[in-house]
Coordinates of C-alpha atoms in Angstrom, one line a residue:
X6 CA -0.2 -0.2 0.0
X7 CA 1.7 3.6 -0.6
X8 CA 2.5 6.2 2.2
X9 CA -0.3 8.5 0.7
X10 CA -3.1 5.5 0.9
X11 CA -1.8 4.5 4.3
X12 CA -2.6 8.3 5.5
X13 CA -5.7 8.6 4.0
X14 CA -6.9 5.5 5.7
X15 CA -5.9 7.1 9.3
X16 CA -8.8 7.5 11.2
X17 CA -7.3 10.4 13.5
X18 CA -5.3 13.2 9.8
X19 CA -9.2 11.9 8.2
X20 CA -11.1 13.4 11.5
X21 CA -8.1 16.0 11.2
X22 CA -8.6 17.0 7.7
X23 CA -12.0 16.7 8.5
X24 CA -12.5 19.4 10.7
X25 CA -9.9 21.9 9.0
X26 CA -12.4 21.4 5.5
X27 CA -15.3 22.8 7.7
X28 CA -16.4 19.1 6.8
X29 CA -17.8 17.7 10.3
X30 CA -17.8 13.7 10.1
X31 CA -21.1 12.1 11.2
X32 CA -22.2 9.5 13.6
X33 CA -24.4 6.6 12.4
X34 CA -25.8 3.3 13.7
X35 CA -24.7 1.1 10.3
X36 CA -22.1 1.0 8.4
X37 CA -24.3 1.7 5.9
X38 CA -23.6 6.0 5.5
X39 CA -27.6 6.8 5.2
X40 CA -29.7 9.4 6.0
X41 CA -31.7 7.2 7.6
X42 CA -28.0 5.6 9.7
X43 CA -27.6 8.9 10.5
X44 CA -28.0 9.4 14.5
X45 CA -26.7 12.7 17.5
X46 CA -26.8 10.1 20.4
X47 CA -23.2 9.1 19.9
X48 CA -24.5 6.8 23.2
X49 CA -26.8 4.4 19.5
X50 CA -23.9 5.6 17.4
X51 CA -21.8 2.6 15.8
X52 CA -19.6 4.2 13.2
X53 CA -18.8 7.2 12.4
X54 CA -18.7 8.1 8.5
X55 CA -16.2 10.8 6.9
X56 CA -17.5 12.9 4.0
X57 CA -13.8 14.8 3.3
X58 CA -11.5 14.3 2.5
X59 CA -12.3 11.1 1.3
X60 CA -15.5 8.7 1.6
X61 CA -14.5 6.5 4.5
X62 CA -16.9 5.2 7.4
X63 CA -14.5 4.2 10.5
X64 CA -16.2 1.9 14.1
X65 CA -16.5 4.5 17.1
X66 CA -14.8 1.2 19.0
X67 CA -11.8 1.3 16.5
X68 CA -8.5 2.1 18.2
X69 CA -6.3 5.5 17.0
X70 CA -2.7 6.2 17.3
X71 CA -3.6 8.9 20.4
X72 CA -2.0 6.6 23.2
X73 CA -3.4 7.5 26.8
X74 CA -1.8 5.4 29.9
X75 CA -0.1 3.0 26.9
X76 CA -3.5 2.2 26.1
X77 CA -4.6 2.9 22.3
X78 CA -7.8 5.4 22.8
X79 CA -11.1 4.7 20.7
X80 CA -12.5 6.5 18.2
X81 CA -15.9 7.8 19.8
X82 CA -13.4 8.9 23.3
X83 CA -11.6 11.3 20.5
X84 CA -14.5 11.9 18.7
X85 CA -16.4 12.8 22.2
X86 CA -13.0 14.9 23.2
X87 CA -13.5 17.1 20.1
X88 CA -16.8 18.2 20.9
X89 CA -16.9 18.9 24.2
X90 CA -13.1 20.8 23.1
X91 CA -15.0 24.5 24.0
X92 CA -16.7 23.2 27.8
X93 CA -15.4 23.5 31.2
X94 CA -13.2 20.2 33.0
X95 CA -16.3 19.7 35.5
X96 CA -19.0 20.1 32.8
X97 CA -16.2 17.4 30.7
X98 CA -16.4 14.9 32.8
X99 CA -19.6 14.8 34.1
X100 CA -21.4 14.2 30.8
X101 CA -18.8 11.3 29.8
X102 CA -20.1 9.9 32.4
X103 CA -23.8 10.2 31.6
X104 CA -22.3 8.7 28.3
X105 CA -21.0 5.3 29.6
X106 CA -24.3 4.8 31.6
X107 CA -26.2 6.3 27.8
X108 CA -24.2 2.9 26.4
X109 CA -24.6 0.1 28.7
X110 CA -27.9 1.0 29.3
X111 CA -30.4 -1.2 26.9
X112 CA -30.2 0.0 23.3
X113 CA -27.0 1.5 24.0
X114 CA -24.7 0.7 21.4
X115 CA -22.0 -0.8 24.2
X116 CA -18.2 0.6 25.0
X117 CA -16.9 3.1 27.1
X118 CA -15.9 6.1 26.2
X119 CA -12.1 6.9 28.0
X120 CA -11.7 10.3 30.1
X121 CA -9.1 12.3 28.9
X122 CA -7.0 14.3 31.5
X123 CA -6.0 17.8 30.9
X124 CA -3.2 17.4 29.6
X125 CA -4.0 14.5 27.1
X126 CA -7.1 16.7 25.6
X127 CA -5.5 19.6 25.5
X128 CA -2.5 18.1 23.3
X129 CA -5.2 15.7 21.0
X130 CA -7.4 19.6 20.6
X131 CA -4.2 21.8 19.0
X132 CA -3.4 19.2 16.4
X133 CA -6.6 18.2 15.5
X134 CA -7.0 22.2 15.2
X135 CA -3.7 21.8 13.1
X136 CA -1.9 25.0 16.4
X137 CA 0.4 22.2 16.3
X138 CA 1.9 19.1 14.2
X139 CA 4.0 17.0 16.5
X140 CA 1.5 15.2 19.4
X141 CA 3.2 13.4 22.0
X142 CA 0.1 10.9 22.5
X143 CA -0.2 10.0 19.5
X144 CA 2.4 7.2 18.0
X145 CA 4.0 7.6 14.1
X146 CA 2.4 5.9 11.1
X147 CA 4.2 2.6 10.6
X148 CA 6.4 2.9 7.6
X149 CA 6.5 6.4 7.3
X150 CA 7.9 8.1 10.0
X151 CA 10.2 5.6 11.8
X152 CA 11.5 4.9 8.0
X153 CA 12.3 8.1 7.5
X154 CA 13.5 9.4 10.3
X155 CA 15.6 6.6 10.9
X156 CA 17.1 6.9 6.7
X157 CA 17.5 10.6 7.2
X158 CA 19.5 10.0 10.0
X159 CA 21.6 7.9 8.4
X160 CA 22.2 10.5 5.7
X161 CA 23.3 13.3 7.9
X162 CA 25.9 11.9 9.6
X163 CA 27.2 10.7 6.4
X164 CA 26.6 14.4 4.9
X165 CA 24.6 13.3 2.5
X166 CA 22.3 15.4 2.6
X167 CA 21.5 19.0 3.9
X168 CA 22.2 22.4 1.5
X169 CA 20.3 25.5 3.1
X170 CA 20.1 28.4 0.9
X171 CA 21.8 31.5 2.5
X172 CA 19.7 34.2 3.6
X173 CA 20.2 38.2 2.7
X174 CA 19.6 41.1 4.6
X175 CA 17.5 44.1 2.6
X176 CA 18.7 42.5 -0.5
X177 CA 21.9 43.2 0.6
X178 CA 24.7 41.4 1.0
X179 CA 24.6 37.7 1.7
X180 CA 24.5 36.3 5.3
X181 CA 25.7 33.6 6.7
X182 CA 25.7 30.1 5.3
X183 CA 24.7 27.5 8.3
X184 CA 26.4 23.4 7.9
X185 CA 23.7 21.9 6.0
X186 CA 24.3 18.7 8.7
X187 CA 23.9 21.1 12.0
X188 CA 20.3 22.9 10.4
X189 CA 19.7 18.2 9.9
X190 CA 19.7 19.3 13.5
X191 CA 18.6 21.3 14.6
X192 CA 15.3 20.8 12.3
X193 CA 14.9 17.1 14.6
X194 CA 14.9 19.1 17.5
X195 CA 11.3 18.7 19.5
X196 CA 10.0 22.1 19.5
X197 CA 9.4 23.6 22.8
X198 CA 6.6 25.6 24.0
X199 CA 7.0 29.2 25.5
X200 CA 5.0 29.9 28.4
X201 CA 2.1 30.8 25.7
X202 CA 1.7 27.7 24.6
X203 CA 2.0 26.0 28.5
X204 CA -1.0 27.8 29.4
X205 CA -3.3 27.9 26.5
X206 CA -6.4 26.7 27.9
X207 CA -9.7 25.4 26.0
X208 CA -11.4 28.4 27.3
X209 CA -11.0 31.4 28.2
X210 CA -11.4 31.3 32.5
X211 CA -12.8 35.1 33.5
X212 CA -10.8 35.9 36.4
X213 CA -12.5 39.6 38.4
X214 CA -13.6 38.2 41.3
X215 CA -10.0 36.3 42.5
X216 CA -9.7 41.0 41.6
X217 CA -12.8 42.2 43.5
X218 CA -11.4 39.9 46.4
X219 CA -8.2 40.9 46.3
X220 CA -9.5 45.4 46.4
X221 CA -11.4 44.0 49.7
X222 CA -8.6 42.4 51.1
X223 CA -6.4 45.4 50.2
X224 CA -9.1 47.7 51.6
X225 CA -9.1 46.1 54.9
X226 CA -5.3 46.6 55.0
X227 CA -5.0 49.8 54.4
X228 CA -7.3 50.9 56.7
X229 CA -5.3 49.5 59.6
X230 CA -4.1 52.0 62.0
X231 CA -0.3 52.0 61.1
X232 CA 2.8 51.6 62.9
X233 CA 4.5 54.6 64.9
X234 CA 6.9 56.1 63.1
X235 CA 9.7 58.7 64.4
X236 CA 9.2 62.5 64.9
X237 CA 9.5 65.3 62.4
X238 CA 12.3 66.9 63.4
X239 CA 14.8 63.8 64.6
X240 CA 13.4 61.3 62.1
X241 CA 15.1 61.4 57.6
X242 CA 12.4 61.4 54.8
X243 CA 14.2 58.9 52.4
X244 CA 12.8 59.8 48.3
X245 CA 9.5 58.3 47.7
X246 CA 7.9 58.3 43.8
X247 CA 4.7 56.8 47.0
X248 CA 2.1 58.8 47.4
X249 CA 1.4 60.3 51.0
X250 CA -2.3 59.6 52.5
X251 CA -4.5 62.6 52.0
X252 CA -5.2 64.2 55.5
X253 CA -8.8 63.9 54.9
X254 CA -9.2 59.8 54.7
X255 CA -9.5 58.9 58.7
X256 CA -5.8 57.1 60.2
X257 CA -8.5 54.5 61.8
X258 CA -11.8 52.7 60.9
X259 CA -14.8 53.8 61.9
X260 CA -16.5 52.0 65.0
X261 CA -19.4 50.3 63.5
X262 CA -22.7 51.7 64.7
X263 CA -24.9 48.4 64.8
X264 CA -25.5 46.7 68.0
X265 CA -26.1 43.7 68.4
X266 CA -28.7 40.6 68.2
X267 CA -29.5 39.5 71.5
X268 CA -29.7 35.9 72.4
X269 CA -31.8 33.7 73.9
X270 CA -30.7 29.5 74.6
X271 CA -33.6 27.3 74.4
X272 CA -33.2 23.7 76.9
X273 CA -32.6 21.4 73.9
X274 CA -34.7 18.8 77.2
X275 CA -37.5 16.7 75.7
X276 CA -39.0 17.4 79.0
X277 CA -39.1 21.2 78.2
X278 CA -42.3 23.3 77.6
X279 CA -40.7 25.5 74.5
X280 CA -39.2 24.2 71.9
X281 CA -37.7 25.2 68.7
X282 CA -40.7 24.2 67.3
X283 CA -43.6 26.9 69.4
X284 CA -41.3 29.8 70.7
X285 CA -41.6 31.4 68.2
X286 CA -45.4 31.8 68.2
X287 CA -44.9 31.6 71.8
X288 CA -43.8 35.0 72.4
X289 CA -44.6 36.9 69.7
X290 CA -48.2 36.2 69.6
X291 CA -49.0 35.6 73.0
X292 CA -50.2 31.6 72.0
X293 CA -49.3 28.5 73.3
X294 CA -48.9 24.9 72.0
X295 CA -47.4 21.8 72.7
X296 CA -44.1 21.8 71.2
X297 CA -43.0 19.3 68.0
X298 CA -41.8 15.4 68.4
X299 CA -39.2 16.6 66.4
X300 CA -37.6 20.0 64.2
X301 CA -35.2 20.7 62.4
X302 CA -34.5 24.1 62.7
X303 CA -31.4 25.2 64.8
X304 CA -31.7 29.2 64.2
X305 CA -34.7 31.6 65.0
X306 CA -35.3 35.2 64.6
X307 CA -38.2 37.2 66.8
X308 CA -38.6 41.1 66.9
X309 CA -39.6 43.0 69.5
X310 CA -40.2 46.3 70.0
X311 CA -38.2 47.3 74.5
X312 CA -39.4 51.7 75.2
X313 CA -36.7 50.9 78.2
X314 CA -34.2 49.9 75.5
X315 CA -35.0 51.9 71.7
X316 CA -38.3 53.1 71.7
X317 CA -38.0 53.7 67.7
X318 CA -36.5 50.1 66.7
X319 CA -37.5 46.9 67.8
X320 CA -34.8 44.9 68.8
X321 CA -34.2 41.3 66.5
X322 CA -33.2 38.2 69.3
X323 CA -31.5 35.0 67.8
X324 CA -33.0 31.8 69.9
X325 CA -31.2 28.5 70.1
X326 CA -31.6 25.9 72.3
X327 CA -27.7 24.9 71.5
X328 CA -24.3 27.2 72.0
X329 CA -22.4 24.5 69.2
X330 CA -21.5 27.4 67.0
X331 CA -21.1 30.7 69.5
X332 CA -17.7 32.9 69.2
X333 CA -16.5 33.7 72.2
X334 CA -17.7 37.1 71.9
X335 CA -21.5 35.5 71.9
X336 CA -21.7 35.3 75.6
X337 CA -21.4 38.2 75.9
X338 CA -25.1 39.4 74.0
X339 CA -26.8 36.4 75.4
X340 CA -29.9 38.1 77.8
X341 CA -32.2 34.6 79.3
X342 CA -31.9 31.1 78.8
X343 CA -34.5 28.6 79.6
X344 CA -34.2 26.3 81.8
X345 CA -36.1 23.0 82.8
X346 CA -34.2 22.9 86.1
X347 CA -31.8 19.9 84.5
X348 CA -27.9 20.1 84.6
X349 CA -26.9 19.0 82.0
X350 CA -27.9 21.6 80.0
X351 CA -25.1 23.7 81.1
X352 CA -22.7 21.6 80.5
X353 CA -21.1 23.0 76.9
X354 CA -21.3 26.2 78.4
X355 CA -19.1 29.1 79.4
X356 CA -20.0 29.1 82.8
X357 CA -21.4 24.9 83.6
X358 CA -22.3 26.5 87.2
X359 CA -26.5 26.8 87.8
X360 CA -24.9 29.6 90.2
X361 CA -21.7 31.5 88.9
X362 CA -25.0 31.2 84.8
X363 CA -28.0 33.1 86.1
X364 CA -25.6 35.2 87.5
X365 CA -24.6 36.3 84.1
X366 CA -27.4 35.6 82.7
X367 CA -31.4 35.9 83.5
X368 CA -32.4 32.3 84.0
X369 CA -36.1 31.4 82.5
X370 CA -38.5 28.6 83.9
X371 CA -41.8 28.3 82.7
X372 CA -44.0 25.3 83.5
X373 CA -47.2 23.9 84.5
X374 CA -50.1 26.5 86.1
X375 CA -50.7 24.4 90.2
X376 CA -47.4 22.7 89.8
X377 CA -44.6 23.1 92.1
X378 CA -41.5 24.5 90.8
X379 CA -38.2 22.2 90.7
X380 CA -36.4 22.2 94.0
X381 CA -33.1 22.9 91.9
X382 CA -34.3 25.9 90.6
X383 CA -35.4 27.3 93.7
X384 CA -32.0 26.8 94.8
X385 CA -30.7 29.2 92.2
X386 CA -32.9 31.7 93.7
X387 CA -33.9 35.0 92.6
X388 CA -31.7 34.6 88.9
X389 CA -34.2 33.0 87.5
X390 CA -38.0 34.2 87.0
X391 CA -40.5 31.5 87.8
X392 CA -43.4 31.1 85.4
X393 CA -46.2 28.6 85.0
X394 CA -49.3 28.7 81.5
X395 CA -51.9 26.3 81.8
X396 CA -51.9 23.3 80.9
X397 CA -53.2 21.7 77.3
X398 CA -55.9 20.0 76.6
X399 CA -55.9 17.7 73.5
X400 CA -59.1 18.9 72.0
X401 CA -60.1 22.3 72.6
X402 CA -57.3 23.8 70.6
X403 CA -56.4 27.2 72.0
X404 CA -59.5 27.7 73.6
X405 CA -59.4 29.6 76.5
X406 CA -56.0 30.6 76.8
X407 CA -56.3 34.4 77.4
X408 CA -53.9 34.5 80.5
X409 CA -50.9 32.4 77.9
X410 CA -50.1 37.0 76.8
X411 CA -50.1 37.9 80.8
X412 CA -47.7 35.5 81.2
X413 CA -45.1 36.6 77.7
X414 CA -45.1 40.1 78.5
X415 CA -44.7 38.4 82.4
X416 CA -41.4 37.1 80.1
X417 CA -40.7 40.2 78.0
X418 CA -41.1 42.7 80.9
X419 CA -38.4 40.4 82.8
X420 CA -36.4 40.1 79.8
X421 CA -36.5 44.0 79.5
X422 CA -35.3 45.4 82.3
X423 CA -32.4 42.6 83.0
X424 CA -31.4 44.3 79.6
X425 CA -31.3 47.8 80.9
X426 CA -29.4 47.2 83.6
X427 CA -27.0 46.2 82.0
X428 CA -27.0 48.9 80.2
X429 CA -28.4 47.7 76.6
X430 CA -30.2 50.9 76.7
X431 CA -26.3 52.2 76.3
X432 CA -25.7 50.6 73.2
X433 CA -28.6 50.9 71.2
X434 CA -27.2 52.8 67.9

């Protein structure tokens, strides 16, 4: 077989030529390249038909000269990589996984698409586009490049070939003639890419978000107070082209006037009458309902106007049943702790001893009206407020619970008085 025929029969070279001539191949469901067998679904196709530079049909499962991990890559994987040349790497990987599932599903063509790594995929697409004539992952054609390389090396060594024309400069003088054998060696060198070709990506990436993040970081750095410098009488200011900071810009960042949100801690005990599922309607509308058996809520927000703290703006309270996500300064914002009298509730608190805790935070015990307050709660002293609501009667659906509003207003009054005594009114911004 002639060398030209061997080249025309190579699927990689034909694919490259069809791309260059803007005549893409057509996947088909059989070797017959009729219009009825053409398909856009690569999971159903079994062959790939080329119309340029010559009419040829290849099996998609046929191996090619492209080698990945010492294994030839099939034509289906090569064609799929070319189809996805403009998508990002995660999208390419996801599309390959989806295609493999469709190939193995009933009615699929079978086989598997090989997922090429980034460097292999980039090298393949660069070669197929014609931007490079060489690829380190494509083996040369048998009897073509190998034979030509061996013959060329022997002729160069013997000095039989060579001969580079002289180069003239502006048509005035003759340039230096390069030794023919040296020129042949230069021609056989492997071309190394510069930083532009190495960093050449399949898809341009927008790094504007990095610039925005850097500006925010640099802005915080510039706002920090600088280290003390020497006095003008004793310091020598070196010449510098850096402009000085205008006097209109303050040297210290302005302290934020936003007031912190107070925090209310609930008991996580299953026996507690107030849980994350029923605390919000109770404190907002003054209506008690039993807590739900299960709740996935971990944080709640309610707003309440406390006139002695701020007569114009409601305060936003944060309600949680666990301090696991607390930062150290959050404990300064805790204004109330609802408790059932069980001391295990305080094991993860900053102050695990009830005497220390309720000397710094208001305690609230809510029980059934008419029932005795637990001995442990009474022993914690005046730091814990004891209130009671009417027992819940199934079937009445909250009828006749007008006294719940009185209990809620009493609790808010205790919280407001405690906050005012701790200076919360002075901190309102």
